[in-house]
Short mmCIF file of C-alpha atoms in Angstrom, two decimals:
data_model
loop_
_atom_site.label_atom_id
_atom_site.label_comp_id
_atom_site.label_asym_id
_atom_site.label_seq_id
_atom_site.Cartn_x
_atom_site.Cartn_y
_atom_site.Cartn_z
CA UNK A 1 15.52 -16.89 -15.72
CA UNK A 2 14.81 -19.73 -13.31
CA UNK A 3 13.09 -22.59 -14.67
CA UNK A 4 10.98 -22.01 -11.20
CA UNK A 5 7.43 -21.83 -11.60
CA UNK A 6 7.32 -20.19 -8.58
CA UNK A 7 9.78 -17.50 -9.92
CA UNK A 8 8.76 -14.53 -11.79
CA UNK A 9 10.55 -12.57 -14.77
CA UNK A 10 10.22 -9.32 -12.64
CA UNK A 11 12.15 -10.83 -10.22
CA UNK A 12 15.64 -11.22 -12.42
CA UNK A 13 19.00 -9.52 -12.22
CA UNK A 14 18.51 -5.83 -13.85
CA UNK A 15 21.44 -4.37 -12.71
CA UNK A 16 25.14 -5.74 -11.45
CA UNK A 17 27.75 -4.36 -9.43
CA UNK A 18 30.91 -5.77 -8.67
CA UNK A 19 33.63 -4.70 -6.49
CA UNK A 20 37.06 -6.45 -7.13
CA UNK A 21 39.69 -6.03 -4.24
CA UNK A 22 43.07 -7.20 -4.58
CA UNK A 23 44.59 -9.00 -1.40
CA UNK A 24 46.79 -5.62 -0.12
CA UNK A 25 42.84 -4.60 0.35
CA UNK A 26 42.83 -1.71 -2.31
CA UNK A 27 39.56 -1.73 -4.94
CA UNK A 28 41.24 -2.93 -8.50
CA UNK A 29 37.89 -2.46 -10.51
CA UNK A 30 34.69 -1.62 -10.55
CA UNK A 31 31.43 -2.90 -13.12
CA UNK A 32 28.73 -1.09 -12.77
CA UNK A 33 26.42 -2.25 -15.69
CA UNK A 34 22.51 -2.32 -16.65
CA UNK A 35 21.52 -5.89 -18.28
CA UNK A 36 19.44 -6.02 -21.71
CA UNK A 37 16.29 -6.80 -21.35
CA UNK A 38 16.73 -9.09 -24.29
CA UNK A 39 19.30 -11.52 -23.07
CA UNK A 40 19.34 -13.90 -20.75
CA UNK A 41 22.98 -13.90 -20.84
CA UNK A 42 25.14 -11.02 -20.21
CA UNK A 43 28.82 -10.91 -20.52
CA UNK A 44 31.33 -7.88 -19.36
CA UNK A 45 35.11 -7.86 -20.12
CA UNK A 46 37.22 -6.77 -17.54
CA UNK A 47 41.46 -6.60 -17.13
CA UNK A 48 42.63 -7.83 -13.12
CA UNK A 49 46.08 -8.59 -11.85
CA UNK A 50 47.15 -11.97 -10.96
CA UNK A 51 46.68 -12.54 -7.37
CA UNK A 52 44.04 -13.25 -4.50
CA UNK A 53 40.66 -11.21 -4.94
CA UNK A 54 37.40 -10.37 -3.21
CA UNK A 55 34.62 -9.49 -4.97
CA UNK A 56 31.77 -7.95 -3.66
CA UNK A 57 28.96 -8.30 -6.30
CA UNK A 58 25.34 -6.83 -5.83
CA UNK A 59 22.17 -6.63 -7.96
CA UNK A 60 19.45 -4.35 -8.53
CA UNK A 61 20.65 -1.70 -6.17
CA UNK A 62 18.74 1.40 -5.93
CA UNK A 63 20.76 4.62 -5.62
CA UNK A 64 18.87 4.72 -2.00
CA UNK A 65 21.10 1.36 -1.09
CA UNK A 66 24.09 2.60 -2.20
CA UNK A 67 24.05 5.72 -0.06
CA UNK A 68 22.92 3.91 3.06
CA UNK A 69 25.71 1.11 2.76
CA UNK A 70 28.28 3.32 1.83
CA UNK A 71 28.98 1.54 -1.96
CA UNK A 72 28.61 4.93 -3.67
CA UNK A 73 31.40 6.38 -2.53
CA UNK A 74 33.82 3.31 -3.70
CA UNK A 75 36.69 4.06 -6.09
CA UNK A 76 39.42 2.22 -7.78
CA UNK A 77 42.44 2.69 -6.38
CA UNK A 78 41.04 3.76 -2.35
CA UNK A 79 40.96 0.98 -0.14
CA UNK A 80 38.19 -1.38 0.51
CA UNK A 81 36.05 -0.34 3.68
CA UNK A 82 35.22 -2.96 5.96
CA UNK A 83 31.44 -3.78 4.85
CA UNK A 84 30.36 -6.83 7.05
CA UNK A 85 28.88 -5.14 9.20
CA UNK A 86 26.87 -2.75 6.45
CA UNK A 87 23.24 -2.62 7.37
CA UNK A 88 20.77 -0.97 5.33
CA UNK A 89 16.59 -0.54 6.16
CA UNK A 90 13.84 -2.17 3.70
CA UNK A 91 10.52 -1.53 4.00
CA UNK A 92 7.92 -4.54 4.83
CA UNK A 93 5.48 -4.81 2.07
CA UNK A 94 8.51 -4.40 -0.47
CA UNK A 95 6.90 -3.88 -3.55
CA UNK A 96 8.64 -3.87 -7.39
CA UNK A 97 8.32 -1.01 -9.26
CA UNK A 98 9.92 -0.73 -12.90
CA UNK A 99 8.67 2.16 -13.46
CA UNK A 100 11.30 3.58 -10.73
CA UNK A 101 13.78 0.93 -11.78
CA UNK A 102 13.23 -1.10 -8.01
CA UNK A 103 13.88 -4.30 -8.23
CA UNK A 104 15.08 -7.33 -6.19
CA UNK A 105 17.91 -6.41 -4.32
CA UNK A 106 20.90 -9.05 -4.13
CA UNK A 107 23.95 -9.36 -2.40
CA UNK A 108 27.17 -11.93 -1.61
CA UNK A 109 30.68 -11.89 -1.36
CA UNK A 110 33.45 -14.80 -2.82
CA UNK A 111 37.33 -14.76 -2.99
CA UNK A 112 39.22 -16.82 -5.81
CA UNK A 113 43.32 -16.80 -6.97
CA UNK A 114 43.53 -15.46 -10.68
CA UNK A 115 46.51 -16.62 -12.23
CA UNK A 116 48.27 -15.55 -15.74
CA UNK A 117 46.38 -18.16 -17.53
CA UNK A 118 43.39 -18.21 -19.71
CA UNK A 119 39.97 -19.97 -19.37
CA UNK A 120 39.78 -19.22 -15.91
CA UNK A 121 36.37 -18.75 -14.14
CA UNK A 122 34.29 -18.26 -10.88
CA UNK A 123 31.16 -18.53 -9.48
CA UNK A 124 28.91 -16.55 -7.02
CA UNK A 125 25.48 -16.84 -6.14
CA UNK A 126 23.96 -13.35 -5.54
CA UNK A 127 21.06 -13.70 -3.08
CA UNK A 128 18.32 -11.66 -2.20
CA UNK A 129 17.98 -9.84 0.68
CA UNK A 130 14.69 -10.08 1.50
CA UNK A 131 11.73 -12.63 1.32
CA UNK A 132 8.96 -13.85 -0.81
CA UNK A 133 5.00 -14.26 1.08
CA UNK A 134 2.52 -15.51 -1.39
CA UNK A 135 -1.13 -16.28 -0.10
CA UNK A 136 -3.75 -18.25 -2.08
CA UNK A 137 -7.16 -17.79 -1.00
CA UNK A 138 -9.60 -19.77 -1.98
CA UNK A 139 -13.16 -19.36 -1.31
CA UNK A 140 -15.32 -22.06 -0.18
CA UNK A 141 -17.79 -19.78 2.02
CA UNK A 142 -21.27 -19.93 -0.04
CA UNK A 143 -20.66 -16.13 -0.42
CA UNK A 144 -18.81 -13.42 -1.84
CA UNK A 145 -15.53 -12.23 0.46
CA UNK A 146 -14.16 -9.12 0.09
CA UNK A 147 -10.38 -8.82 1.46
CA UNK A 148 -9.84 -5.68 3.39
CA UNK A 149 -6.41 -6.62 5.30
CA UNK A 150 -3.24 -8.67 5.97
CA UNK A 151 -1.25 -8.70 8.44
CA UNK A 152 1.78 -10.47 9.87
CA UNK A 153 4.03 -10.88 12.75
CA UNK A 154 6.69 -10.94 14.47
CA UNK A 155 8.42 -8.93 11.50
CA UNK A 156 11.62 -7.23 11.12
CA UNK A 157 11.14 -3.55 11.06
CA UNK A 158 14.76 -2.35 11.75
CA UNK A 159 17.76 -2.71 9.67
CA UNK A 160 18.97 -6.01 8.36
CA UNK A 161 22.54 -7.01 7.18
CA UNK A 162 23.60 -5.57 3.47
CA UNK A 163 25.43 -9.08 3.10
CA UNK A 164 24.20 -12.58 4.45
CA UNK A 165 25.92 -13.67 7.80
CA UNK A 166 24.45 -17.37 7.21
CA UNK A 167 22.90 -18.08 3.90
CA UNK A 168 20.46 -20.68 5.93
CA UNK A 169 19.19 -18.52 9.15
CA UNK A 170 19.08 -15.13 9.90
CA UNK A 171 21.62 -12.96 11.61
CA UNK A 172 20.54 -9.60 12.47
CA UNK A 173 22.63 -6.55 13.77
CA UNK A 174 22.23 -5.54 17.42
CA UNK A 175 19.33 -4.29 18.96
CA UNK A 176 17.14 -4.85 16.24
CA UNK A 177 13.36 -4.76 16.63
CA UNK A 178 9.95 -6.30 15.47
CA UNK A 179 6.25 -5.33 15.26
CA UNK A 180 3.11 -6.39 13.21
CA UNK A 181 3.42 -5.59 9.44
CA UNK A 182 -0.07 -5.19 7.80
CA UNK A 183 -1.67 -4.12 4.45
CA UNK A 184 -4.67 -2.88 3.65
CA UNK A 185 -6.60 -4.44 0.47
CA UNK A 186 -7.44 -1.69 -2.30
CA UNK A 187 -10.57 -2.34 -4.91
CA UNK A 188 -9.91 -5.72 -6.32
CA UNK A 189 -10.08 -8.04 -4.00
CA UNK A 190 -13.55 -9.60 -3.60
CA UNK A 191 -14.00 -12.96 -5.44
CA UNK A 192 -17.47 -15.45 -5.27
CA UNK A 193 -17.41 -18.71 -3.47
CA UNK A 194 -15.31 -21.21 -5.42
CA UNK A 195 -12.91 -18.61 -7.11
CA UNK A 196 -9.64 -17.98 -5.80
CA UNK A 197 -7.11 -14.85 -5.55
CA UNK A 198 -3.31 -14.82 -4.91
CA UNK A 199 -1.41 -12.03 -3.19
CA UNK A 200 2.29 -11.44 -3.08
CA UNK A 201 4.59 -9.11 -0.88
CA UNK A 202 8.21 -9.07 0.00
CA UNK A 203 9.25 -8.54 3.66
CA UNK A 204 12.29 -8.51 5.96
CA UNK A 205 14.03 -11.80 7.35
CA UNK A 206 12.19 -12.35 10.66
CA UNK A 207 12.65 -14.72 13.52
CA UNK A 208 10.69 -15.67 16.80
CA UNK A 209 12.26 -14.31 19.42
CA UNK A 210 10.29 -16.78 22.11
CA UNK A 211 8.27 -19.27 21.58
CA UNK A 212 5.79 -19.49 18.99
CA UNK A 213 5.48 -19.18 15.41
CA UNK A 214 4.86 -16.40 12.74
CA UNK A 215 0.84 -15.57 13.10
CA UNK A 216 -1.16 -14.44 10.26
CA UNK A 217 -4.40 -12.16 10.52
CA UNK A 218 -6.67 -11.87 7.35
CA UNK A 219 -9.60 -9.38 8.20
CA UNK A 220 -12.89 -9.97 5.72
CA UNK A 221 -16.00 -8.47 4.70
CA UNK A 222 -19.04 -11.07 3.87
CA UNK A 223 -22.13 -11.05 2.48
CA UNK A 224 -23.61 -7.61 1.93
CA UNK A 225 -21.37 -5.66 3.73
CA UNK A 226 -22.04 -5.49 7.31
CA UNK A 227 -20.17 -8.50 8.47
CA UNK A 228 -16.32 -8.49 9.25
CA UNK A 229 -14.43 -11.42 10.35
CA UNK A 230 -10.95 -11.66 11.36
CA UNK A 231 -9.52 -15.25 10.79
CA UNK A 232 -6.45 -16.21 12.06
CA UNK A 233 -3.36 -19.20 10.86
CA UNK A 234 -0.10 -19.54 12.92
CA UNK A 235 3.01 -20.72 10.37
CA UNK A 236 5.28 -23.85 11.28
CA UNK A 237 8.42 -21.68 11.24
CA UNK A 238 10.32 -20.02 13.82
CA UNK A 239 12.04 -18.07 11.12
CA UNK A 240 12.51 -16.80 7.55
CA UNK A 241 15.56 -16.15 6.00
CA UNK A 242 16.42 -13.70 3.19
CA UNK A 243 15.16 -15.23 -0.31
CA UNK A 244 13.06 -17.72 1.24
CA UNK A 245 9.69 -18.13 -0.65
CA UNK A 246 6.39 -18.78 1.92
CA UNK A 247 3.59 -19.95 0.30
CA UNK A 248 0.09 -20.06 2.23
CA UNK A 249 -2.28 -21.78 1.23
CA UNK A 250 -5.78 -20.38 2.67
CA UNK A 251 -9.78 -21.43 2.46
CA UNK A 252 -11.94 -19.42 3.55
CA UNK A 253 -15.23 -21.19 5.01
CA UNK A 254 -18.53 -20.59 6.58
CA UNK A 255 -17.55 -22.96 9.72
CA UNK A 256 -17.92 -21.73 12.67
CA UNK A 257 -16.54 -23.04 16.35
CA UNK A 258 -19.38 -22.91 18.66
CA UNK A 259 -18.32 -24.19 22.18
CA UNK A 260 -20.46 -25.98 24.49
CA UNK A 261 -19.92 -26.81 27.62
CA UNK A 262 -22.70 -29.51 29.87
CA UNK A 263 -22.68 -30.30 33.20
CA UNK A 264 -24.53 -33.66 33.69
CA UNK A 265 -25.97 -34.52 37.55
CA UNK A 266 -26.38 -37.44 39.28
CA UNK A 267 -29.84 -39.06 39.53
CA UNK A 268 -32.31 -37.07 41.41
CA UNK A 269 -29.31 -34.31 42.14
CA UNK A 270 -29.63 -30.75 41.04
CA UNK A 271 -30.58 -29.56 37.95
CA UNK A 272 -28.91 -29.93 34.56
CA UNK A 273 -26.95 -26.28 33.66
CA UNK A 274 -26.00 -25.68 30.15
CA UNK A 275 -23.37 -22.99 29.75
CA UNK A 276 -22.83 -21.42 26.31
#
């Protein structure tokens, strides 16, 4: 587990898969393994041929992923399919359910020379493919709030890459699209002036297309009831890339922007007119 305070234990690695592919492009092994629960460090034995390899390694991949990307249909001894291009579709609003063993998902992709020798080693960082939106509302309003919805855009809503093209800005297959991702707020979420509630979701790497930044739309209920507000924040970023962790920040006040607008006459000219 990440020493992270910002990281959570549901978040870990539950599940690996690696691929290993020898350099005449044919699948050597496979692991396919669940971690315990009560480690934090897992080890797996495997027996490989000297030689160049690619692995492909994954976490927490639902038997959904593995169908759509074609990984469940990989055997040792066939040949490696060409993956790059391997899209897959993730809901906005990605939620983790251990119940239904969903987790995290991760992906990457390394080569390394193994060589009749012992002590050798490797490294790969697996990285998730989608990222991390946690708002912190505070109330400073003089009044109960209740939440009733979130919602963000421009968003991904079509299929992103199953491995990273650039682990520091999106790449997205062609003809991708975007909309407005929103959720609505169940029983819960009302909190008292000077208390504060966090919410968390997991969406699709997003860019802007044009010009502009991401915009953020939090619609409220006050008081007793009968007044809704919609307050809206516009990010700093023009995009967010898979496994990137945005954290807003929000108070919620009572101010209110009242414009007005004077137009002054000259001395013994026409009346003063005040426009609101």
């Amino acid at each position: 587990k990440s020493t992270d305070a910002n990281a959570a234990s549901e978040e870990m690695m539950k599940t690996i898969y690696l691929v290993i592919v020898k350099q005449d492009n044919t699948i050597e092994n496979i692991v396919d393994i669940e971690l315990p629960d009560t480690q934090e460090e897992a080890m797996v034995n495997i027996l490989v041929t000297a030689g160049q390899k690619t692995v492909y390694g994954f976490a927490n991949l639902s038997d959904d992923i593995k169908a759509q990307s074609g990984l469940s249909a990989l055997s040792i001894g066939n040949n490696m399919p060409n993956i790059s291009n391997a899209s897959l579709t993730i809901e906005n609003g990605y939620t983790i359910d251990a119940s239904a063993n969903k987790y995290l998902p991760m992906s990457n992709f390394t080569s390394f020379m193994v060589y009749s020798t012992n002590g050798q080693s490797f490294s790969m960082e697996l990285i998730r493919l989608i990222s991390k939106v946690k708002l912190n509302l505070k109330n400073e309003s003089g009044k109960k709030i209740t939440l009733q919805q979130f919602a963000m855009s421009p968003l991904t809503t079509s299929s992103v890459y199953l491995l990273p093209k650039n682990t520091s800005k999106p790449v997205f297959p062609a003809g991708y699209t975007q909309a407005s991702y929103s959720y609505n707020f169940g029983s819960g979420f009302s909190f008292e002036d000077g208390q504060e509630l966090e919410y968390t979701t997991y969406i699709n790497e997003s860019e802007i297309t044009g010009t502009g930044w991401f915009q953020i739309r939090l619609t409220t209920q006050t008081g007793d009831g009968t007044a809704t507000e919609e307050r809206i924040a516009l990010t700093n970023l023009t995009y967010l890339n898979r496994n990137d962790y945005l954290y807003l920040p929000i108070i919620l006040t009572d101010y209110k922007l009242e414009i007005d607008v004077k137009s002054y006459p000259p001395i013994g000219g026409y009346p003063a007119l005040v426009v609101y």
